[in-house]
């Protein structure tokens, strides 16, 4: 059985929706749109359940924008949808991606993996440092990262992975792409990847639909960012050595 696919899309982003729907309809895999969360429309009882100012102050170097909060909440909704279904895993895409010709073959191979995994990222940078790798399908390898990349444009999440994330990331205090890099905080969340990537960023990804230009950091924020990166480096090195290689 092919894994179900959801793509996260704001109501107002009709062009992205039309383009990605056309691409998904060209492959023989079940897919549907997942309406993205617009944070300004979320009632207070939900915002406090999802996001914590106190946690943000401890974990991150600046408050999150509404766009970052809505993005994270959208992914949480996708994980909840997986656990409410009987599917073994779910492909989650953001709407600014393009599918490569190997996309369906790669996803089907991930679904058949014999080793335990919680998440497999479908997009990484061109040159990622890896601990180990092995063939997945012809021309594509399964990658065990030395450091999990920050991109969240597309991934496959298992039921076990979704359960771990929902248990440890509600509420959240960091952006989702940063939070996933602290994988050991989620019951040793096992995040793998593929190389080359099975998706690519579309040209529309250069123009964000959820936030504006980056803020200028204060000296205090720059120091907090440095200490966060140091904690990431030390924590990753300490916990990664305990994981088995592929």
Coordinates of C-alpha atoms in Angstrom, one line a residue:
X1 CA 0.0 0.0 0.0
X2 CA 1.3 3.4 -0.9
X3 CA 1.8 5.9 1.9
X4 CA -0.7 8.8 2.1
X5 CA 0.6 12.3 1.3
X6 CA -0.5 15.6 2.7
X7 CA 0.7 19.0 1.6
X8 CA 0.5 22.0 3.9
X9 CA -1.1 25.0 2.2
X10 CA -2.6 28.3 3.2
X11 CA -6.0 29.1 1.8
X12 CA -4.6 32.2 0.1
X13 CA -1.8 30.4 -1.7
X14 CA -3.9 29.2 -4.6
X15 CA -1.0 29.2 -7.1
X16 CA 1.2 26.9 -5.0
X17 CA -1.8 24.6 -4.4
X18 CA -2.6 24.3 -8.1
X19 CA 0.9 23.6 -9.1
X20 CA 1.6 20.9 -6.4
X21 CA -1.8 19.3 -6.9
X22 CA -1.0 18.8 -10.6
X23 CA 2.4 17.2 -9.7
X24 CA 0.8 14.9 -7.1
X25 CA -1.9 13.8 -9.5
X26 CA 0.7 12.6 -11.9
X27 CA 1.9 9.9 -9.5
X28 CA -0.1 6.9 -8.3
X29 CA -0.2 7.8 -4.6
X30 CA -3.1 9.1 -2.4
X31 CA -2.6 12.7 -1.6
X32 CA -4.6 15.6 -0.1
X33 CA -4.3 19.2 1.0
X34 CA -3.8 20.0 4.6
X35 CA -5.1 23.5 5.4
X36 CA -2.2 25.5 7.0
X37 CA -2.8 27.2 10.3
X38 CA -3.0 31.0 10.2
X39 CA -1.9 31.9 13.7
X40 CA -3.9 35.1 14.0
X41 CA -7.1 33.1 13.6
X42 CA -6.3 30.5 16.3
X43 CA -8.3 30.8 19.5
X44 CA -6.3 31.6 22.7
X45 CA -7.0 28.2 24.3
X46 CA -5.2 26.5 21.3
X47 CA -2.3 29.0 21.1
X48 CA -1.4 28.4 24.7
X49 CA -1.6 24.6 24.2
X50 CA 0.7 24.8 21.2
X51 CA 3.2 27.6 22.0
X52 CA 4.9 28.5 25.3
X53 CA 6.5 31.9 25.8
X54 CA 8.4 30.6 28.9
X55 CA 9.7 27.6 26.8
X56 CA 10.7 30.0 24.0
X57 CA 12.7 32.2 26.5
X58 CA 14.6 29.1 27.8
X59 CA 15.2 27.4 24.5
X60 CA 15.5 30.0 21.7
X61 CA 17.1 33.4 21.2
X62 CA 14.1 35.4 20.2
X63 CA 10.3 35.2 20.2
X64 CA 8.7 33.4 17.3
X65 CA 6.8 35.2 14.6
X66 CA 3.1 34.2 14.0
X67 CA 4.2 32.6 10.7
X68 CA 6.7 30.3 12.5
X69 CA 4.0 29.4 15.1
X70 CA 1.4 28.7 12.4
X71 CA 3.9 26.6 10.4
X72 CA 4.7 24.5 13.5
X73 CA 1.0 24.1 14.4
X74 CA 0.3 22.9 10.8
X75 CA 2.9 20.1 11.1
X76 CA 1.5 19.1 14.5
X77 CA -1.9 18.8 12.8
X78 CA -0.5 16.5 10.2
X79 CA 1.1 14.3 12.9
X80 CA -2.3 14.1 14.6
X81 CA -4.0 13.2 11.4
X82 CA -1.6 10.3 10.9
X83 CA -2.3 8.9 14.4
X84 CA -6.0 9.3 13.8
X85 CA -5.7 7.1 10.7
X86 CA -4.6 3.5 10.2
X87 CA -1.6 4.4 8.0
X88 CA 1.8 3.2 9.1
X89 CA 3.4 6.5 8.1
X90 CA 2.7 9.8 6.3
X91 CA 4.5 11.9 3.7
X92 CA 4.3 15.6 4.8
X93 CA 5.1 18.2 2.2
X94 CA 5.1 22.0 2.3
X95 CA 3.6 23.6 -0.7
X96 CA 6.8 25.2 -2.2
X97 CA 8.4 22.0 -3.3
X98 CA 8.8 20.1 -6.6
X99 CA 8.9 16.4 -6.9
X100 CA 11.8 14.7 -8.5
X101 CA 11.3 11.7 -10.9
X102 CA 12.5 9.4 -8.2
X103 CA 10.0 10.7 -5.6
X104 CA 7.5 7.9 -5.6
X105 CA 10.1 5.1 -5.8
X106 CA 12.0 6.7 -2.9
X107 CA 8.9 7.0 -0.7
X108 CA 7.8 3.4 -1.4
X109 CA 11.3 2.2 -0.5
X110 CA 11.2 4.2 2.8
X111 CA 7.9 2.5 3.6
X112 CA 9.5 -0.9 3.3
X113 CA 12.6 -0.2 5.4
X114 CA 13.4 -3.0 7.8
X115 CA 15.3 -1.0 10.4
X116 CA 13.4 1.2 12.9
X117 CA 13.0 4.9 12.0
X118 CA 10.9 7.8 13.1
X119 CA 11.4 10.3 10.3
X120 CA 13.2 10.3 6.9
X121 CA 13.8 13.8 5.4
X122 CA 13.3 14.0 1.7
X123 CA 15.3 17.2 1.3
X124 CA 18.8 18.2 2.5
X125 CA 21.6 20.5 1.5
X126 CA 23.8 19.4 -1.4
X127 CA 26.6 18.4 0.9
X128 CA 25.6 16.9 4.2
X129 CA 28.0 15.3 6.7
X130 CA 26.9 11.7 7.2
X131 CA 27.8 9.0 9.8
X132 CA 26.8 6.2 7.5
X133 CA 24.7 5.4 4.4
X134 CA 23.5 2.5 2.4
X135 CA 21.7 2.0 -0.9
X136 CA 17.9 2.7 -0.9
X137 CA 17.0 2.5 -4.6
X138 CA 19.2 2.8 -7.6
X139 CA 20.8 6.2 -7.6
X140 CA 19.6 7.1 -4.1
X141 CA 21.1 6.3 -0.7
X142 CA 19.6 6.2 2.8
X143 CA 21.6 8.7 5.0
X144 CA 22.4 8.7 8.7
X145 CA 23.2 12.4 9.4
X146 CA 26.1 13.6 11.5
X147 CA 23.9 16.6 12.2
X148 CA 20.2 16.7 11.2
X149 CA 19.7 19.5 8.6
X150 CA 17.1 22.1 9.4
X151 CA 14.9 21.8 6.3
X152 CA 11.3 20.7 6.9
X153 CA 10.0 21.1 3.3
X154 CA 9.3 17.4 3.0
X155 CA 9.7 14.2 5.1
X156 CA 8.1 10.9 5.9
X157 CA 7.1 10.4 9.5
X158 CA 6.2 7.0 11.1
X159 CA 3.4 6.5 13.6
X160 CA 6.1 6.1 16.3
X161 CA 7.8 9.3 15.2
X162 CA 4.5 11.2 15.2
X163 CA 3.7 9.9 18.7
X164 CA 7.1 11.0 20.0
X165 CA 6.8 14.5 18.5
X166 CA 3.3 15.0 19.9
X167 CA 4.4 13.9 23.3
X168 CA 7.4 16.1 23.5
X169 CA 6.7 19.1 21.3
X170 CA 3.4 20.4 22.7
X171 CA 3.9 23.2 23.6
X172 CA 6.9 24.2 21.5
X173 CA 9.3 27.1 22.0
X174 CA 11.5 27.0 18.9
X175 CA 10.8 26.9 15.1
X176 CA 10.1 23.4 13.9
X177 CA 13.2 23.2 11.7
X178 CA 15.4 24.0 14.8
X179 CA 13.4 21.8 17.2
X180 CA 13.9 18.7 15.0
X181 CA 17.7 19.2 15.3
X182 CA 17.3 18.6 19.0
X183 CA 16.1 15.1 18.2
X184 CA 17.3 13.5 21.5
X185 CA 14.8 15.6 23.4
X186 CA 12.0 13.5 21.7
X187 CA 12.8 10.1 23.1
X188 CA 15.8 9.7 20.8
X189 CA 13.8 10.6 17.7
X190 CA 15.5 8.6 14.8
X191 CA 15.8 11.0 11.8
X192 CA 17.4 9.7 8.6
X193 CA 17.5 11.3 5.1
X194 CA 18.0 10.5 1.4
X195 CA 20.7 11.6 -1.0
X196 CA 20.2 13.0 -3.5
X197 CA 17.0 14.7 -2.3
X198 CA 13.6 13.3 -3.5
X199 CA 12.2 16.8 -3.7
X200 CA 13.5 20.3 -4.5
X201 CA 12.5 23.8 -3.5
X202 CA 10.3 25.6 -6.0
X203 CA 11.1 29.1 -7.1
X204 CA 8.2 30.3 -4.9
X205 CA 10.2 29.2 -1.8
X206 CA 12.3 32.4 -2.2
X207 CA 9.3 34.5 -1.2
X208 CA 7.9 33.4 2.2
X209 CA 4.1 33.4 2.6
X210 CA 4.3 33.3 6.4
X211 CA 6.8 35.9 7.5
X212 CA 8.7 39.0 6.4
X213 CA 12.4 39.9 6.4
X214 CA 14.6 38.8 9.3
X215 CA 15.0 40.9 12.4
X216 CA 18.3 42.5 13.3
X217 CA 19.5 40.7 16.5
X218 CA 20.4 42.6 19.6
X219 CA 23.7 41.8 21.4
X220 CA 21.8 39.7 23.9
X221 CA 20.0 37.8 21.2
X222 CA 23.3 37.1 19.4
X223 CA 24.7 35.7 22.7
X224 CA 21.7 33.5 23.2
X225 CA 21.9 32.2 19.6
X226 CA 25.6 31.3 20.2
X227 CA 24.7 29.4 23.4
X228 CA 21.9 27.6 21.6
X229 CA 24.2 26.5 18.8
X230 CA 26.7 25.3 21.4
X231 CA 24.1 23.3 23.2
X232 CA 23.1 21.8 19.8
X233 CA 26.6 20.8 18.9
X234 CA 27.4 19.3 22.3
X235 CA 24.1 17.5 22.7
X236 CA 24.2 16.1 19.2
X237 CA 27.7 14.8 19.6
X238 CA 26.9 13.2 23.0
X239 CA 23.7 11.4 21.9
X240 CA 24.7 10.6 18.3
X241 CA 27.5 8.3 19.4
X242 CA 25.0 6.0 21.1
X243 CA 23.0 5.4 17.9
X244 CA 23.6 2.4 15.6
X245 CA 24.9 3.1 12.2
X246 CA 23.2 2.0 9.0

